[in-house]
Tab-separated table of C-alpha atoms in Angstrom:
chain	number	residue	atom	x	y	z
T	727	MET	CA	91.588	70.579	115.844
T	728	THR	CA	88.392	68.604	115.804
T	729	GLU	CA	85.086	70.173	114.889
T	730	GLN	CA	84.003	70.030	118.494
T	731	GLU	CA	87.185	71.759	119.649
T	732	LEU	CA	86.641	74.497	117.106
T	733	GLU	CA	83.126	74.996	118.427
T	734	ILE	CA	84.460	75.300	121.962
T	735	LEU	CA	87.065	77.825	120.868
T	736	GLU	CA	84.435	79.766	118.930
T	737	ALA	CA	82.207	79.883	122.013
T	738	TYR	CA	85.198	81.093	124.026
T	739	VAL	CA	85.966	83.890	121.552
T	740	LEU	CA	82.320	84.945	121.525
T	741	GLY	CA	82.182	84.910	125.322
T	742	ASN	CA	79.584	82.156	125.383
T	743	LEU	CA	81.424	79.705	127.629
T	744	GLU	CA	80.796	79.289	131.307
T	745	LYS	CA	83.624	80.154	133.673
T	746	LYS	CA	84.876	76.624	134.264
T	747	LYS	CA	84.985	75.807	130.544
T	748	SER	CA	86.713	79.107	129.825
T	749	ALA	CA	89.408	78.273	132.329
T	750	GLU	CA	89.940	74.924	130.623
T	751	VAL	CA	90.307	76.649	127.264
T	752	GLU	CA	92.785	79.120	128.719
T	753	GLN	CA	94.793	76.269	130.146
T	754	ARG	CA	94.870	74.588	126.740
T	755	LEU	CA	95.880	77.842	125.076
T	756	LEU	CA	98.977	78.085	127.236
T	757	SER	CA	100.586	75.097	125.590
T	758	ASP	CA	98.824	74.285	122.339
T	759	GLU	CA	100.076	76.195	119.310
T	760	GLU	CA	97.227	75.132	117.070
T	761	TRP	CA	94.720	76.448	119.579
T	762	GLN	CA	96.707	79.677	119.870
T	763	SER	CA	96.809	80.105	116.116
T	764	ASN	CA	93.085	79.485	115.690
T	765	LEU	CA	92.298	81.807	118.581
T	766	LYS	CA	94.108	84.629	116.790
T	767	LYS	CA	92.269	83.863	113.580
T	768	MET	CA	88.901	83.774	115.289
T	769	GLU	CA	89.639	87.078	116.968
T	770	VAL	CA	90.356	88.522	113.530
T	771	LEU	CA	87.119	87.010	112.299
T	772	LYS	CA	85.233	88.575	115.176
T	773	ALA	CA	86.632	92.016	114.358
T	774	LEU	CA	86.129	91.756	110.601
T	775	PRO	CA	82.423	92.655	110.355
T	776	GLU	CA	83.035	95.835	112.341
T	777	LYS	CA	86.050	96.726	110.211
T	778	LEU	CA	84.015	96.098	107.098
T	779	ALA	CA	81.176	98.265	108.396
T	780	LEU	CA	83.560	101.115	109.225
T	781	ARG	CA	85.190	100.865	105.819
T	782	ASN	CA	81.835	100.972	104.079
T	783	LYS	CA	80.735	103.901	106.189
T	784	ILE	CA	83.874	105.866	105.318
T	785	LYS	CA	83.496	105.028	101.635
T	786	SER	CA	79.899	106.132	101.697
T	787	ILE	CA	80.732	109.486	103.326
T	788	HIS	CA	83.710	109.825	101.001
T	789	GLN	CA	81.497	109.410	97.985
T	790	GLU	CA	79.004	112.010	99.192
T	791	VAL	CA	81.677	114.544	100.065
T	792	LEU	CA	83.443	114.206	96.745
T	793	LYS	CA	80.137	114.507	94.954
T	794	GLU	CA	79.644	117.808	96.765
T	795	TRP	CA	83.105	119.017	95.871
T	796	GLU	CA	82.488	118.118	92.290
T	797	GLN	CA	79.287	120.164	92.285
T	798	GLU	CA	81.039	123.054	93.974
T	799	SER	CA	83.673	123.330	91.290
T	800	PRO	CA	82.029	122.578	87.932
T	801	LYS	CA	84.359	124.861	86.047
T	802	LYS	CA	87.373	122.901	87.158
T	803	GLY	CA	86.091	119.870	85.381
T	804	LYS	CA	84.995	116.536	86.697
T	805	ILE	CA	87.039	115.659	89.715
T	806	ILE	CA	85.820	112.164	90.202
T	807	SER	CA	84.252	109.190	88.588
T	808	TRP	CA	84.749	106.089	90.678
T	809	PRO	CA	82.287	103.397	89.874
T	810	LYS	CA	83.885	100.878	92.220
T	811	ILE	CA	83.214	103.160	95.138
T	812	ALA	CA	79.721	103.913	93.954
T	813	VAL	CA	78.825	100.247	94.177
T	814	ALA	CA	80.581	99.805	97.467
T	815	GLY	CA	78.432	102.340	99.266
T	816	ILE	CA	74.940	101.712	100.409
T	817	ALA	CA	74.543	98.169	99.280
T	818	ALA	CA	77.708	96.598	100.527
T	819	SER	CA	77.221	95.814	104.154
T	820	VAL	CA	74.903	94.315	106.675
T	821	ALA	CA	75.854	96.969	109.108
T	822	THR	CA	74.361	100.029	107.462
T	823	PHE	CA	72.161	102.259	109.502
T	824	ILE	CA	69.744	105.048	109.037
T	825	TYR	CA	69.786	107.602	111.749
T	826	PHE	CA	66.831	108.482	113.679
T	827	ASN	CA	67.172	111.250	116.222
T	828	GLN	CA	69.884	109.989	118.536
T	829	SER	CA	69.548	106.350	117.629
T	830	HIS	CA	69.715	104.253	114.526
T	831	ILE	CA	67.833	101.579	112.672
T	832	THR	CA	69.705	98.797	110.939
T	833	LEU	CA	69.184	98.131	107.278
T	834	PRO	CA	70.127	94.482	107.122
T	835	GLY	CA	68.312	93.595	103.955
T	836	GLN	CA	70.657	95.032	101.402
T	837	LEU	CA	73.248	92.314	101.689
T	838	THR	CA	70.583	89.704	101.210
T	839	MET	CA	69.182	91.566	98.251
T	840	GLN	CA	72.614	91.883	96.799
T	841	GLU	CA	73.206	88.217	97.347
T	842	ARG	CA	70.160	87.065	95.447
T	843	GLY	CA	72.561	86.416	92.643
T	844	SER	CA	75.990	87.280	91.442
T	845	ASP	CA	76.518	89.412	88.379
T	846	SER	CA	76.825	86.265	86.331
T	847	ASN	CA	73.545	84.641	87.225
T	848	ILE	CA	71.239	87.440	88.309
T	849	SER	CA	68.248	87.856	86.040
T	850	GLU	CA	67.333	91.178	84.533
T	851	SER	CA	64.120	91.361	86.534
T	852	ASP	CA	66.020	90.609	89.751
T	853	ARG	CA	68.446	93.332	88.856
T	854	VAL	CA	65.593	95.801	88.388
T	855	ASP	CA	64.020	94.787	91.717
T	856	PHE	CA	67.334	95.022	93.486
T	857	GLN	CA	67.941	98.460	92.026
T	858	LYS	CA	64.473	99.587	93.120
T	859	PHE	CA	65.203	98.372	96.606
T	860	LYS	CA	68.564	100.120	96.703
T	861	ASP	CA	66.994	103.337	95.410
T	862	ALA	CA	64.332	103.166	98.110
T	863	GLN	CA	66.969	102.603	100.776
T	864	ALA	CA	68.982	105.512	99.425
T	865	LEU	CA	65.910	107.725	99.778
T	866	LEU	CA	65.534	106.572	103.359
T	867	ILE	CA	69.172	107.155	104.186
T	868	THR	CA	69.070	110.635	102.681
T	869	GLY	CA	66.023	111.582	104.709
T	870	LYS	CA	63.587	111.688	101.800
T	871	ASN	CA	61.051	109.861	103.863
T	872	GLN	CA	57.962	110.599	101.796
T	873	GLU	CA	59.557	109.270	98.634
T	874	ALA	CA	61.068	106.333	100.536
T	875	ALA	CA	57.684	105.382	102.007
T	876	GLU	CA	56.098	105.520	98.549
T	877	ALA	CA	58.889	103.440	97.051
T	878	PHE	CA	58.665	100.755	99.763
T	879	ALA	CA	54.866	100.754	99.482
T	880	GLN	CA	55.288	99.889	95.833
T	881	ILE	CA	57.929	97.228	96.476
T	882	LYS	CA	55.852	95.493	99.150
T	883	ASN	CA	53.126	94.911	96.583
T	884	GLU	CA	55.407	93.331	93.991
T	885	GLU	CA	53.891	89.885	94.130
T	886	HIS	CA	56.677	88.113	92.276
T	887	LEU	CA	59.133	89.064	95.032
T	888	ARG	CA	59.791	86.590	97.811
T	889	LYS	CA	57.790	87.357	100.935
T	890	TYR	CA	60.927	88.012	102.925
T	891	TYR	CA	61.751	91.038	100.755
T	892	ARG	CA	58.177	92.252	100.639
T	893	ASP	CA	58.069	92.089	104.429
T	894	LEU	CA	61.381	93.899	104.707
T	895	ALA	CA	59.887	96.607	102.485
T	896	ARG	CA	56.825	96.751	104.782
T	897	TRP	CA	59.069	97.329	107.781
T	898	LEU	CA	61.143	100.005	106.044
T	899	GLU	CA	57.961	101.743	104.919
T	900	VAL	CA	57.002	101.986	108.594
T	901	VAL	CA	60.461	103.363	109.403
T	902	ALA	CA	60.051	106.064	106.742
T	903	LEU	CA	56.493	106.873	107.771
T	904	ALA	CA	57.534	107.259	111.405
T	905	GLU	CA	59.116	110.548	110.394
T	906	ILE	CA	56.180	111.932	108.419
T	907	ASP	CA	52.946	110.180	109.311
T	908	LYS	CA	53.029	108.589	112.747
T	909	PRO	CA	49.402	107.338	112.855
T	910	LYS	CA	49.857	105.507	109.579
T	911	ALA	CA	53.231	104.146	110.708
T	912	ALA	CA	51.659	102.900	113.939
T	913	GLN	CA	48.811	101.263	112.024
T	914	LEU	CA	51.177	99.475	109.628
T	915	LEU	CA	53.367	98.392	112.519
T	916	ARG	CA	50.331	96.836	114.227
T	917	GLU	CA	49.560	94.985	111.005
T	918	ILE	CA	53.130	93.675	110.900
T	919	GLU	CA	52.981	92.574	114.515
T	920	SER	CA	49.745	90.712	113.979
T	921	ASP	CA	51.076	88.944	110.874
T	922	ASP	CA	52.162	85.504	112.058
T	923	ASP	CA	53.761	84.848	108.715
T	924	PHE	CA	55.929	87.989	108.728
T	925	LYS	CA	59.245	86.768	107.346
T	926	TYR	CA	61.699	89.561	108.072
T	927	LYS	CA	63.133	89.349	111.558
T	928	ILE	CA	63.047	92.906	112.905
T	929	PRO	CA	65.933	93.458	115.310
T	930	TYR	CA	64.445	93.798	118.779
T	931	PHE	CA	66.079	97.098	119.615
T	932	ASP	CA	65.092	98.571	116.266
T	933	LYS	CA	61.482	97.870	117.020
T	934	ILE	CA	61.826	99.474	120.450
T	935	ARG	CA	63.504	102.515	118.906
T	936	LEU	CA	60.771	102.856	116.356
T	937	LYS	CA	58.038	102.538	118.945
T	938	THR	CA	59.751	105.168	121.061
T	939	ARG	CA	59.902	107.405	118.014
T	940	LEU	CA	56.189	106.957	117.448
T	941	LEU	CA	55.486	108.188	120.963
T	942	PHE	CA	57.051	111.634	120.484
U	876	MET	CA	78.167	118.432	118.333
U	877	PRO	CA	75.863	119.014	115.365
U	878	ASP	CA	72.214	118.215	116.020
U	879	LYS	CA	71.467	116.593	112.771
U	880	PHE	CA	73.392	115.610	109.715
U	881	VAL	CA	71.800	113.845	106.835
U	882	ILE	CA	73.807	112.535	103.945
U	883	SER	CA	72.026	114.131	101.075
U	884	ASN	CA	72.508	114.326	97.370
U	885	THR	CA	71.650	118.008	96.929
U	886	PRO	CA	72.501	120.564	98.086
U	887	ILE	CA	74.879	118.734	100.163
U	888	ILE	CA	76.514	119.058	103.454
U	889	SER	CA	77.035	121.958	105.727
U	890	MET	CA	78.692	121.680	109.071
U	891	PRO	CA	77.005	123.550	111.876
U	892	HIS	CA	80.224	124.358	113.714
U	893	SER	CA	83.845	123.458	114.111
U	894	TYR	CA	85.132	120.583	116.166
U	895	SER	CA	88.204	120.826	118.301
U	896	ASP	CA	90.702	117.985	117.910
U	897	SER	CA	89.630	116.460	121.209
U	898	GLU	CA	85.964	116.590	120.142
U	899	ILE	CA	86.882	114.733	116.960
U	900	VAL	CA	88.652	112.018	118.952
U	901	PHE	CA	85.712	111.732	121.324
U	902	ALA	CA	83.203	111.485	118.464
U	903	LEU	CA	85.207	108.902	116.535
U	904	LYS	CA	85.425	106.688	119.590
U	905	LYS	CA	81.742	107.089	120.354
U	906	GLY	CA	80.639	105.599	117.052
U	907	GLY	CA	77.204	105.884	115.448
U	908	LYS	CA	75.961	109.155	114.087
U	909	VAL	CA	78.422	111.368	115.939
U	910	GLN	CA	81.218	109.320	114.389
U	911	ASP	CA	79.732	109.959	110.934
U	912	ASP	CA	79.627	113.689	111.653
U	913	ALA	CA	83.234	113.681	112.790
U	914	ILE	CA	84.392	111.806	109.694
U	915	LEU	CA	82.541	114.292	107.554
U	916	TYR	CA	84.142	117.165	109.431
U	917	ILE	CA	87.602	115.662	108.870
U	918	TYR	CA	86.937	115.675	105.143
U	919	LYS	CA	85.765	119.296	105.281
U	920	LYS	CA	88.609	120.477	107.429
U	921	ASN	CA	91.234	118.846	105.215
U	922	LYS	CA	89.641	119.661	101.900
U	923	SER	CA	92.721	121.326	100.393
U	924	LEU	CA	94.966	118.407	101.251
U	925	LEU	CA	92.482	115.835	99.995
U	926	LEU	CA	91.825	117.736	96.777
U	927	SER	CA	95.548	117.939	96.165
U	928	ILE	CA	95.734	114.155	96.452
U	929	LEU	CA	92.831	113.819	94.042
U	930	ARG	CA	94.652	115.878	91.482
U	931	SER	CA	97.928	114.055	91.931
U	932	SER	CA	99.700	112.762	88.890
U	933	PHE	CA	99.234	109.018	89.192
U	934	ARG	CA	95.465	109.070	89.300
U	935	ASN	CA	94.723	107.281	86.053
U	936	GLU	CA	97.747	105.048	85.815
U	937	ARG	CA	97.496	102.518	88.608
U	938	SER	CA	95.414	99.907	90.289
U	939	LYS	CA	94.942	102.209	93.232
U	940	THR	CA	93.590	105.703	92.591
U	941	PRO	CA	94.111	108.885	94.611
U	942	ASP	CA	90.539	108.335	95.605
U	943	ASP	CA	91.568	105.116	97.357
U	944	ILE	CA	94.439	106.914	99.063
U	945	ILE	CA	91.990	109.410	100.526
U	946	TRP	CA	89.515	107.006	102.079
U	947	GLU	CA	92.344	104.753	103.239
U	948	THR	CA	93.958	107.756	104.915
U	949	ILE	CA	90.763	108.503	106.767
U	950	GLU	CA	90.328	104.828	107.629
U	951	VAL	CA	93.845	104.560	109.049
U	952	PHE	CA	93.273	107.669	111.133
U	953	VAL	CA	89.874	106.550	112.448
U	954	ASN	CA	91.200	103.087	113.300
U	955	ASN	CA	94.166	104.638	115.078
U	956	VAL	CA	91.863	106.799	117.153
U	957	ILE	CA	89.516	103.930	117.992
U	958	SER	CA	92.392	101.661	118.995
U	959	GLU	CA	93.923	104.541	120.975
U	960	LYS	CA	97.134	104.514	118.988
U	961	PHE	CA	96.547	108.173	118.280
U	962	SER	CA	96.373	110.627	121.119
U	963	ILE	CA	96.183	114.379	121.162
U	964	GLN	CA	99.569	115.987	121.719
U	965	GLU	CA	100.446	119.616	122.029
U	966	ASN	CA	102.484	119.806	118.852
U	967	LYS	CA	100.493	117.300	116.815
U	968	THR	CA	97.268	118.474	115.192
U	969	ILE	CA	94.901	116.026	113.593
U	970	SER	CA	95.249	117.770	110.255
U	971	ALA	CA	99.025	117.460	110.329
U	972	TYR	CA	98.734	113.812	111.354
U	973	ILE	CA	96.304	113.092	108.528
U	974	GLY	CA	98.672	114.807	106.113
U	975	LYS	CA	101.450	112.486	107.278
U	976	ILE	CA	99.288	109.415	106.887
U	977	ALA	CA	98.299	110.448	103.370
U	978	ARG	CA	101.876	111.149	102.382
U	979	ASN	CA	103.145	107.887	103.849
U	980	LEU	CA	100.347	105.942	102.267
U	981	MET	CA	101.224	107.365	98.885
U	982	ILE	CA	104.913	106.639	99.376
U	983	LYS	CA	104.200	103.106	100.482
U	984	TYR	CA	101.879	102.507	97.597
U	985	LEU	CA	104.206	103.969	95.019
U	986	ASP	CA	107.047	101.910	96.478
U	987	SER	CA	104.980	98.785	96.237
U	988	GLU	CA	104.271	99.601	92.625
U	989	ASP	CA	107.987	99.992	92.078
U	990	ALA	CA	107.567	103.582	91.036
U	991	ARG	CA	110.465	105.080	92.872
U	992	GLY	CA	111.038	107.638	90.184
U	993	ILE	CA	107.551	108.999	90.464
U	994	ARG	CA	107.812	109.038	94.238
U	995	GLU	CA	110.991	111.076	94.163
U	996	ILE	CA	109.511	113.570	91.785
U	997	ARG	CA	106.427	114.028	93.911
U	998	PHE	CA	107.832	114.009	97.391
U	999	GLY	CA	111.526	114.703	97.160
U	1000	GLU	CA	114.095	113.778	99.776
U	1001	GLU	CA	111.962	114.631	102.802
U	1002	ALA	CA	109.735	111.640	102.295
U	1003	GLU	CA	112.406	108.963	102.101
U	1004	ALA	CA	111.589	107.259	105.377
U	1005	LEU	CA	108.211	106.281	106.731
U	1006	GLU	CA	107.441	107.723	110.131
U	1007	ASP	CA	107.417	105.021	112.803
U	1008	ASP	CA	103.971	105.260	114.352
U	1009	ILE	CA	102.332	105.780	110.987
U	1010	SER	CA	104.380	103.010	109.472
U	1011	VAL	CA	102.987	100.542	112.017
U	1012	ALA	CA	99.465	101.767	111.316
U	1013	LEU	CA	99.936	101.254	107.604
U	1014	VAL	CA	101.176	97.706	108.094
U	1015	GLU	CA	98.099	96.977	110.193
U	1016	GLN	CA	95.901	98.613	107.590
U	1017	GLU	CA	97.381	96.372	104.952
U	1018	SER	CA	96.817	93.263	107.070
U	1019	TRP	CA	93.181	94.166	107.655
U	1020	SER	CA	92.729	94.907	103.972
U	1021	ASN	CA	94.080	91.435	103.196
U	1022	TYR	CA	91.762	89.843	105.741
U	1023	LEU	CA	88.814	91.752	104.318
U	1024	GLU	CA	89.779	90.668	100.839
U	1025	MET	CA	89.895	87.004	101.937
U	1026	PHE	CA	86.597	87.447	103.700
U	1027	GLU	CA	85.031	88.894	100.552
U	1028	LYS	CA	86.220	85.869	98.592
U	1029	ILE	CA	84.846	83.060	100.728
U	1030	GLY	CA	81.474	83.092	99.008
U	1031	LYS	CA	78.330	85.035	99.629
U	1032	ASN	CA	76.625	82.501	101.889
U	1033	CYS	CA	79.729	81.824	103.976
U	1034	LYS	CA	80.326	85.515	104.369
U	1035	ARG	CA	76.805	86.022	105.525
U	1036	ILE	CA	76.913	83.097	107.950
U	1037	LEU	CA	80.187	84.232	109.507
U	1038	GLN	CA	78.931	87.791	109.810
U	1039	MET	CA	75.848	86.515	111.566
U	1040	VAL	CA	77.867	84.387	113.981
U	1041	PHE	CA	80.897	86.568	114.664
U	1042	GLY	CA	79.539	90.031	113.882
U	1043	LEU	CA	75.956	89.906	115.060
U	1044	GLY	CA	76.251	87.148	117.665
U	1045	TYR	CA	73.488	84.963	116.235
U	1046	SER	CA	73.066	81.520	117.719
U	1047	ILE	CA	72.730	78.595	115.335
U	1048	LYS	CA	69.000	78.486	116.031
U	1049	GLU	CA	68.481	82.196	115.301
U	1050	MET	CA	70.578	81.984	112.189
U	1051	ALA	CA	68.842	78.839	110.990
U	1052	LYS	CA	65.433	80.413	111.465
U	1053	GLU	CA	66.360	83.365	109.277
U	1054	LEU	CA	68.179	81.389	106.580
U	1055	VAL	CA	65.640	78.590	106.408
U	1056	ASP	CA	62.795	81.144	106.246
U	1057	GLU	CA	64.531	82.748	103.318
U	1058	GLY	CA	64.812	79.392	101.616
U	1059	LEU	CA	68.615	79.429	101.507
U	1060	TYR	CA	68.958	76.213	103.537
U	1061	GLU	CA	66.677	73.306	104.258
U	1062	ASN	CA	66.966	72.978	108.006
U	1063	GLU	CA	69.012	73.769	111.078
U	1064	GLN	CA	71.368	70.852	110.639
U	1065	VAL	CA	72.256	71.948	107.116
U	1066	VAL	CA	72.937	75.449	108.414
U	1067	ARG	CA	75.099	74.010	111.173
U	1068	ASN	CA	77.099	71.981	108.650
U	1069	ALA	CA	77.482	74.984	106.370
U	1070	LYS	CA	78.721	77.124	109.251
U	1071	SER	CA	81.270	74.521	110.248
U	1072	LYS	CA	82.539	74.218	106.683
U	1073	CYS	CA	82.753	77.991	106.255
U	1074	LEU	CA	84.650	78.384	109.512
U	1075	LYS	CA	87.199	75.729	108.595
U	1076	ASN	CA	87.595	77.288	105.177
U	1077	ILE	CA	88.263	80.817	106.442
U	1078	LEU	CA	90.599	79.551	109.175
U	1079	THR	CA	92.797	77.926	106.577
U	1080	LYS	CA	92.898	81.165	104.579
U	1081	LEU	CA	93.537	83.701	107.329
């Protein structure tokens, strides 16, 4: 298939084609095996992020539950020590959320943070920053909003960090503060909104959710 | 449904009340926080079974640990519910179904590791054959695990680009804005080229 044909098929799979074009694709799919094969693969590709998110969610809950069971039965010895699951938890996916009343806020920065470098080329200072960021996110996820806000406030002032990460920390500080200090959260959110150079792209619905939260 | 559940390090999790099997199915399909609560409840409800897997004899000897068997069991079950391959039946409780998945997963794994002897010692004659519906689910689970493994191996930038396109529905422009702002790529055209290359690459691997 040509590059252009792949783009058309991709648009079809993502539901971005107009009706007439879709019909043409469907006609092609009836007889062309290569198109059929790539359609199946693209459908897999479309489902993969969700599968990955579910897997990471289950692993994260799994880890917490087993940690509890371990604490419950200290006399029976250590039940678990699974480093590979420990690293697969919070930091592994774009699709991690923190919950917020009945809605959720995405935490999309962790993948990016993780991807600042592989284990082979990441510098020690990057590793420390990344760990700080993960720790702050863990505080947020576990509802320790005061500590999370303090941690993000510190991260946002780390001048050697790229602005994208500092801005992400600014946003997550607001998210944490929304639970404990709404006036301050609202003030920081206004500052973010008036910053033309704000680098982190806040998902639209997350901002709406947060604003709704600040109202009540 | 519970009002609030927060994953917490200490002291950990307490469930406000029990779920019926149909409430679990409903919550798993709904997604989001209620899905988290339901998954947690499944762990709680099946604690004895899951702990028995944890303490099983092959835990330190193989590439896959009992720990993996547990979360894979839960994953198979949740996927089966979401895809409506599991439905509530009068004589089929969720706990019993999860027990079957776990047992079949262990058998399948031990078979694949060519550890028939161990399998026979642990499960005896009753576990010789995989149960049909669960068997299909396990094959699907394995396929998805393979896909996920391939996806993990395509490189960090490709993975991110494909997640943005196929998972989050970003347009090229939206994606380029984010990736160029971060300094990962120079301009929209470079992002477009990278996306095309990544897509071709993963299509040849899947």
